[in-house]
Amino acid sequence: MLERSELSRYSRNILLSGVGRSGQEKLKSSRVLVIGAGGLGSPVLLYLAAAGVGHIRFMEADRLDLTNLQRQILYSTHEVGNSKGQVAREHLQQLNPNIEIDLREERFDTENALEALEGMDLVLETTDSIPAKFLTNDAAYFAGRPALIGGVLRYHGTIIAPGRSSHSVGRPCYRCLFPSAPPSGAVPTCADAGVLGAMAGLVGSAMAAEALKILLEVGEPLSGHLLQFDMLESSFRRIPFSRDPLCPLCGDQPSILELKEEPLLAEEEDFLDRLPRQDQLP
């Protein structure tokens, strides 16, 4: 049930076709897990909190560094050196005191992944950790939860929406595109290659919007698609990808039967052999 102050706070949401009072109440009862509170996680957390998602659990174990401030808009200069998670929780609670903020100051790993997902309606992975993306996909698959996996580098960004769960017959997962991790060092990070700060805002905001669509069950879901952003060309591409019968997780004869860490140990030539086949792309 919405309080009078909430009706005012969320009035611009409630006016929307597909939302209304019932949709806003649905958001209030929703529970979301966000992995990371950095460049992508900042706009994701801010917009989910502002929209009135009733319970937000997020995982962040780092301390704020001066280099973060170019793109991580949850934080301020005087907070450098402090716990990012604690600072983020305070800011989010100030933004919207009507919602529950559950901070987990720990890394997302095989020991806590399924417990962190317990009771959640959706998980968003926003870090620059390749193993975390694989783990998010796998944990969401085993838990039967939808996932959004984001990435940003230089002037480009991506959002990948694996199929909802193991019960969604025919829906692909992240490993249908990337069966295993690339070689160590093959994929640069923002610290290696740089990133346009506004790109993190753009992609993170798009992730938040997609999350709200999923929670409200409005519009065309991104599930089973990869969304590409290219700011140098001012272009956006929505690319469908198919379930791979040979996928080690959701394929016909899966080899991954439980959660495990994804090591960055693959040989380069093997990794190239495992890239998506042409018939999986449009």
Coordinates of C-alpha atoms in Angstrom, one line a residue:
M1 CA 0.0 0.0 0.0
L2 CA 1.4 3.4 -0.9
E3 CA 1.5 6.2 1.7
R4 CA 0.3 9.7 0.8
S5 CA 3.8 11.0 0.5
E6 CA 4.7 8.1 -1.8
L7 CA 1.8 9.0 -4.1
S8 CA 3.3 12.5 -4.4
R9 CA 7.0 11.3 -4.7
Y10 CA 6.2 8.8 -7.5
S11 CA 3.4 10.7 -9.2
R12 CA 5.3 11.0 -12.5
N13 CA 5.8 7.2 -12.5
I14 CA 2.1 6.6 -11.6
L15 CA 1.0 8.8 -14.6
L16 CA 2.7 6.4 -17.0
S17 CA 0.7 3.8 -19.0
G18 CA 1.8 0.4 -17.7
V19 CA 2.6 1.7 -14.3
G20 CA -0.2 3.4 -12.4
R21 CA -0.8 2.9 -8.7
S22 CA -0.7 -0.9 -9.0
G23 CA 2.7 -0.8 -10.9
Q24 CA 4.2 1.5 -8.3
E25 CA 3.0 -0.9 -5.6
K26 CA 4.7 -3.7 -7.5
L27 CA 7.9 -1.7 -7.5
K28 CA 7.6 -1.2 -3.8
S29 CA 7.3 -4.9 -3.2
S30 CA 10.2 -5.7 -5.6
R31 CA 13.6 -6.9 -4.4
V32 CA 16.7 -6.4 -6.5
L33 CA 20.4 -7.4 -6.2
V34 CA 23.0 -5.0 -7.7
I35 CA 26.6 -6.3 -7.9
G36 CA 29.0 -3.3 -7.7
A37 CA 28.5 0.4 -7.0
G38 CA 30.9 1.9 -9.4
G39 CA 30.6 3.5 -12.8
L40 CA 27.6 1.5 -13.9
G41 CA 26.3 0.7 -10.4
S42 CA 26.0 4.3 -9.5
P43 CA 23.3 5.3 -12.0
V44 CA 21.7 1.8 -11.6
L45 CA 21.4 2.3 -7.8
L46 CA 20.3 5.9 -8.0
Y47 CA 17.5 5.3 -10.5
L48 CA 16.2 2.1 -8.9
A49 CA 16.1 3.9 -5.5
A50 CA 14.5 7.0 -7.0
A51 CA 11.9 4.9 -8.8
G52 CA 10.8 3.3 -5.5
V53 CA 12.1 -0.3 -5.7
G54 CA 11.3 -1.3 -2.2
H55 CA 14.3 -3.5 -1.3
I56 CA 17.8 -3.0 -2.9
R57 CA 20.6 -5.3 -1.9
F58 CA 24.0 -4.3 -3.2
M59 CA 27.5 -5.7 -2.9
E60 CA 30.6 -3.5 -2.8
A61 CA 33.8 -4.1 -1.0
D62 CA 36.1 -1.3 -2.3
R63 CA 37.2 2.0 -0.9
L64 CA 36.7 5.2 -2.9
D65 CA 39.6 6.3 -5.0
L66 CA 40.1 9.7 -6.6
T67 CA 40.2 8.1 -10.0
N68 CA 36.6 6.8 -9.5
L69 CA 35.1 10.3 -9.4
Q70 CA 35.3 10.8 -13.1
R71 CA 32.4 8.4 -13.7
Q72 CA 31.1 7.2 -10.3
I73 CA 28.4 9.8 -9.6
L74 CA 27.3 8.4 -6.2
Y75 CA 30.4 9.9 -4.5
S76 CA 32.1 13.2 -3.7
T77 CA 35.7 14.4 -3.4
H78 CA 35.6 14.6 0.4
E79 CA 34.6 10.9 0.6
V80 CA 37.8 9.6 -1.0
G81 CA 39.3 6.8 1.1
N82 CA 36.0 5.9 2.7
S83 CA 34.1 2.7 2.2
K84 CA 32.2 3.0 -1.1
G85 CA 29.4 0.7 0.1
Q86 CA 28.8 2.7 3.3
V87 CA 28.9 6.0 1.4
A88 CA 26.5 4.7 -1.3
R89 CA 24.1 3.3 1.3
E90 CA 23.9 6.7 3.1
H91 CA 23.4 8.6 -0.2
L92 CA 20.7 6.2 -1.4
Q93 CA 18.9 6.3 2.0
Q94 CA 18.9 10.1 1.9
L95 CA 17.6 10.0 -1.7
N96 CA 14.7 7.8 -0.7
P97 CA 14.1 7.0 3.0
N98 CA 11.1 4.9 2.2
I99 CA 13.0 2.0 0.8
E100 CA 15.3 -0.7 2.3
I101 CA 19.0 -0.6 1.5
D102 CA 20.9 -3.8 2.3
L103 CA 24.6 -3.4 1.9
R104 CA 26.9 -6.4 1.7
E105 CA 30.5 -5.3 2.0
E106 CA 31.9 -8.4 0.3
R107 CA 32.9 -9.7 -3.1
F108 CA 30.3 -11.6 -5.1
D109 CA 31.8 -15.2 -5.2
T110 CA 30.8 -18.8 -5.3
E111 CA 30.4 -18.9 -1.5
N112 CA 27.8 -16.2 -1.2
A113 CA 26.2 -15.9 -4.7
L114 CA 23.1 -18.1 -4.2
E115 CA 22.5 -16.7 -0.8
A116 CA 22.8 -13.2 -2.1
L117 CA 20.2 -14.0 -4.8
E118 CA 17.8 -15.6 -2.4
G119 CA 14.5 -13.8 -2.4
M120 CA 15.6 -11.4 -5.2
D121 CA 13.4 -10.7 -8.2
L122 CA 16.3 -9.6 -10.4
V123 CA 20.1 -9.3 -10.4
L124 CA 22.2 -6.6 -12.2
E125 CA 26.0 -7.2 -12.6
T126 CA 27.8 -3.8 -13.0
T127 CA 31.4 -4.5 -12.3
D128 CA 34.4 -4.7 -14.6
S129 CA 35.2 -8.2 -13.5
I130 CA 34.9 -10.8 -16.2
P131 CA 34.7 -13.7 -13.7
A132 CA 31.9 -11.9 -11.9
K133 CA 29.9 -11.8 -15.1
F134 CA 30.1 -15.5 -15.6
L135 CA 29.3 -16.1 -12.0
T136 CA 26.3 -13.8 -12.2
N137 CA 25.0 -15.7 -15.2
D138 CA 25.5 -19.1 -13.6
A139 CA 24.0 -18.1 -10.3
A140 CA 21.0 -16.5 -11.9
Y141 CA 20.5 -19.6 -14.0
F142 CA 20.6 -21.9 -11.1
A143 CA 18.4 -19.6 -8.9
G144 CA 15.9 -19.1 -11.7
R145 CA 16.2 -15.3 -11.7
P146 CA 16.5 -12.8 -14.6
A147 CA 19.8 -11.1 -15.0
L148 CA 21.3 -8.0 -16.7
I149 CA 25.0 -8.0 -17.3
G150 CA 26.6 -4.6 -18.2
G151 CA 30.0 -3.4 -19.4
V152 CA 31.6 -0.2 -20.5
L153 CA 35.0 0.6 -21.9
R154 CA 36.4 3.6 -23.9
Y155 CA 33.4 4.9 -25.9
H156 CA 31.5 1.7 -26.0
G157 CA 29.1 -0.2 -23.8
T158 CA 27.0 -3.4 -23.7
I159 CA 24.1 -4.9 -21.9
I160 CA 23.5 -8.6 -22.1
A161 CA 20.2 -10.1 -20.9
P162 CA 20.5 -13.8 -20.5
G163 CA 17.3 -15.9 -20.6
R164 CA 15.2 -15.8 -17.5
S165 CA 16.1 -19.2 -16.0
S166 CA 16.6 -22.8 -16.5
H167 CA 12.8 -23.0 -16.8
S168 CA 12.7 -20.7 -19.8
V169 CA 13.0 -23.3 -22.6
G170 CA 15.0 -22.1 -25.6
R171 CA 16.3 -19.0 -23.9
P172 CA 20.1 -18.4 -24.2
C173 CA 22.5 -17.6 -21.4
Y174 CA 25.7 -15.6 -21.3
R175 CA 27.7 -18.7 -21.9
C176 CA 25.9 -19.2 -25.2
L177 CA 27.9 -16.2 -26.4
F178 CA 31.0 -16.7 -24.3
P179 CA 31.3 -20.3 -23.1
S180 CA 34.3 -19.5 -20.9
A181 CA 36.5 -16.6 -19.9
P182 CA 39.1 -15.0 -22.2
P183 CA 42.8 -15.3 -21.6
S184 CA 44.1 -13.3 -18.6
G185 CA 44.8 -9.7 -19.8
A186 CA 43.0 -10.2 -23.1
V187 CA 40.2 -7.8 -22.1
P188 CA 41.4 -4.4 -20.9
T189 CA 39.8 -2.7 -17.9
C190 CA 38.9 1.0 -17.5
A191 CA 42.3 1.4 -15.7
D192 CA 44.1 0.0 -18.8
A193 CA 42.2 1.6 -21.7
G194 CA 40.1 4.5 -20.2
V195 CA 36.4 5.1 -20.3
L196 CA 34.2 8.1 -21.1
G197 CA 32.5 8.9 -17.8
A198 CA 29.2 9.7 -19.5
M199 CA 29.2 6.3 -21.2
A200 CA 28.9 4.7 -17.7
G201 CA 26.0 7.0 -17.0
L202 CA 24.3 6.1 -20.3
V203 CA 24.7 2.3 -20.0
G204 CA 23.9 2.3 -16.3
S205 CA 20.7 4.3 -16.9
A206 CA 19.7 1.9 -19.7
M207 CA 20.3 -1.0 -17.3
A208 CA 18.1 0.7 -14.7
A209 CA 15.4 1.3 -17.3
E210 CA 15.5 -2.3 -18.4
A211 CA 15.3 -3.5 -14.8
L212 CA 12.2 -1.4 -14.2
K213 CA 10.6 -2.9 -17.4
I214 CA 11.3 -6.4 -16.1
L215 CA 9.8 -5.6 -12.7
L216 CA 6.8 -3.8 -14.1
E217 CA 6.4 -6.4 -17.0
V218 CA 6.0 -3.6 -19.6
G219 CA 7.4 -3.3 -23.1
E220 CA 9.5 -5.7 -25.1
P221 CA 12.0 -7.5 -22.8
L222 CA 15.7 -7.4 -23.7
S223 CA 16.0 -11.1 -22.7
G224 CA 18.0 -13.1 -25.2
H225 CA 19.6 -10.0 -26.7
L226 CA 22.8 -8.0 -26.6
L227 CA 22.5 -4.2 -26.6
Q228 CA 25.5 -2.4 -28.0
F229 CA 26.3 1.4 -27.5
D230 CA 28.8 3.2 -29.7
M231 CA 29.2 6.9 -28.8
L232 CA 31.7 7.6 -31.5
E233 CA 29.0 6.7 -34.1
S234 CA 26.1 7.7 -31.9
S235 CA 24.7 4.2 -32.6
F236 CA 22.7 1.6 -30.8
R237 CA 22.3 -2.0 -31.9
R238 CA 20.0 -4.6 -30.4
I239 CA 21.4 -8.0 -31.4
P240 CA 19.5 -11.3 -30.8
F241 CA 21.5 -14.4 -29.9
S242 CA 20.4 -18.0 -29.8
R243 CA 20.7 -20.8 -27.3
D244 CA 23.7 -22.9 -28.1
P245 CA 23.0 -26.6 -27.8
L246 CA 26.7 -27.0 -26.9
C247 CA 26.5 -24.4 -24.1
P248 CA 28.3 -25.8 -21.0
L249 CA 25.5 -24.4 -18.8
C250 CA 22.2 -24.5 -20.6
G251 CA 23.0 -26.8 -23.5
D252 CA 21.7 -30.2 -24.2
Q253 CA 24.5 -31.9 -22.2
P254 CA 25.7 -29.3 -19.7
S255 CA 29.1 -29.8 -18.0
I256 CA 28.5 -27.0 -15.4
L257 CA 26.3 -28.5 -12.7
E258 CA 27.2 -26.2 -9.8
L259 CA 28.7 -22.8 -9.2
K260 CA 32.5 -22.5 -9.6
E261 CA 34.9 -19.6 -10.1
E262 CA 35.6 -18.8 -13.7
P263 CA 39.5 -18.7 -14.1
L264 CA 41.1 -16.4 -16.6
L265 CA 43.3 -19.3 -17.8
A266 CA 42.0 -20.2 -21.2
E267 CA 44.6 -20.4 -24.0
E268 CA 44.1 -17.6 -26.6
E269 CA 43.6 -20.0 -29.5
D270 CA 41.0 -22.0 -27.6
F271 CA 39.2 -18.8 -26.7
L272 CA 39.0 -17.7 -30.3
D273 CA 37.6 -21.1 -31.2
R274 CA 34.8 -20.6 -28.6
L275 CA 33.6 -17.2 -29.8
P276 CA 30.0 -17.0 -31.0
R277 CA 29.4 -18.7 -34.4
Q278 CA 28.2 -16.7 -37.3
D279 CA 24.8 -18.5 -37.2
Q280 CA 24.2 -17.3 -33.7
L281 CA 24.2 -13.6 -34.9
P282 CA 21.9 -11.8 -37.3

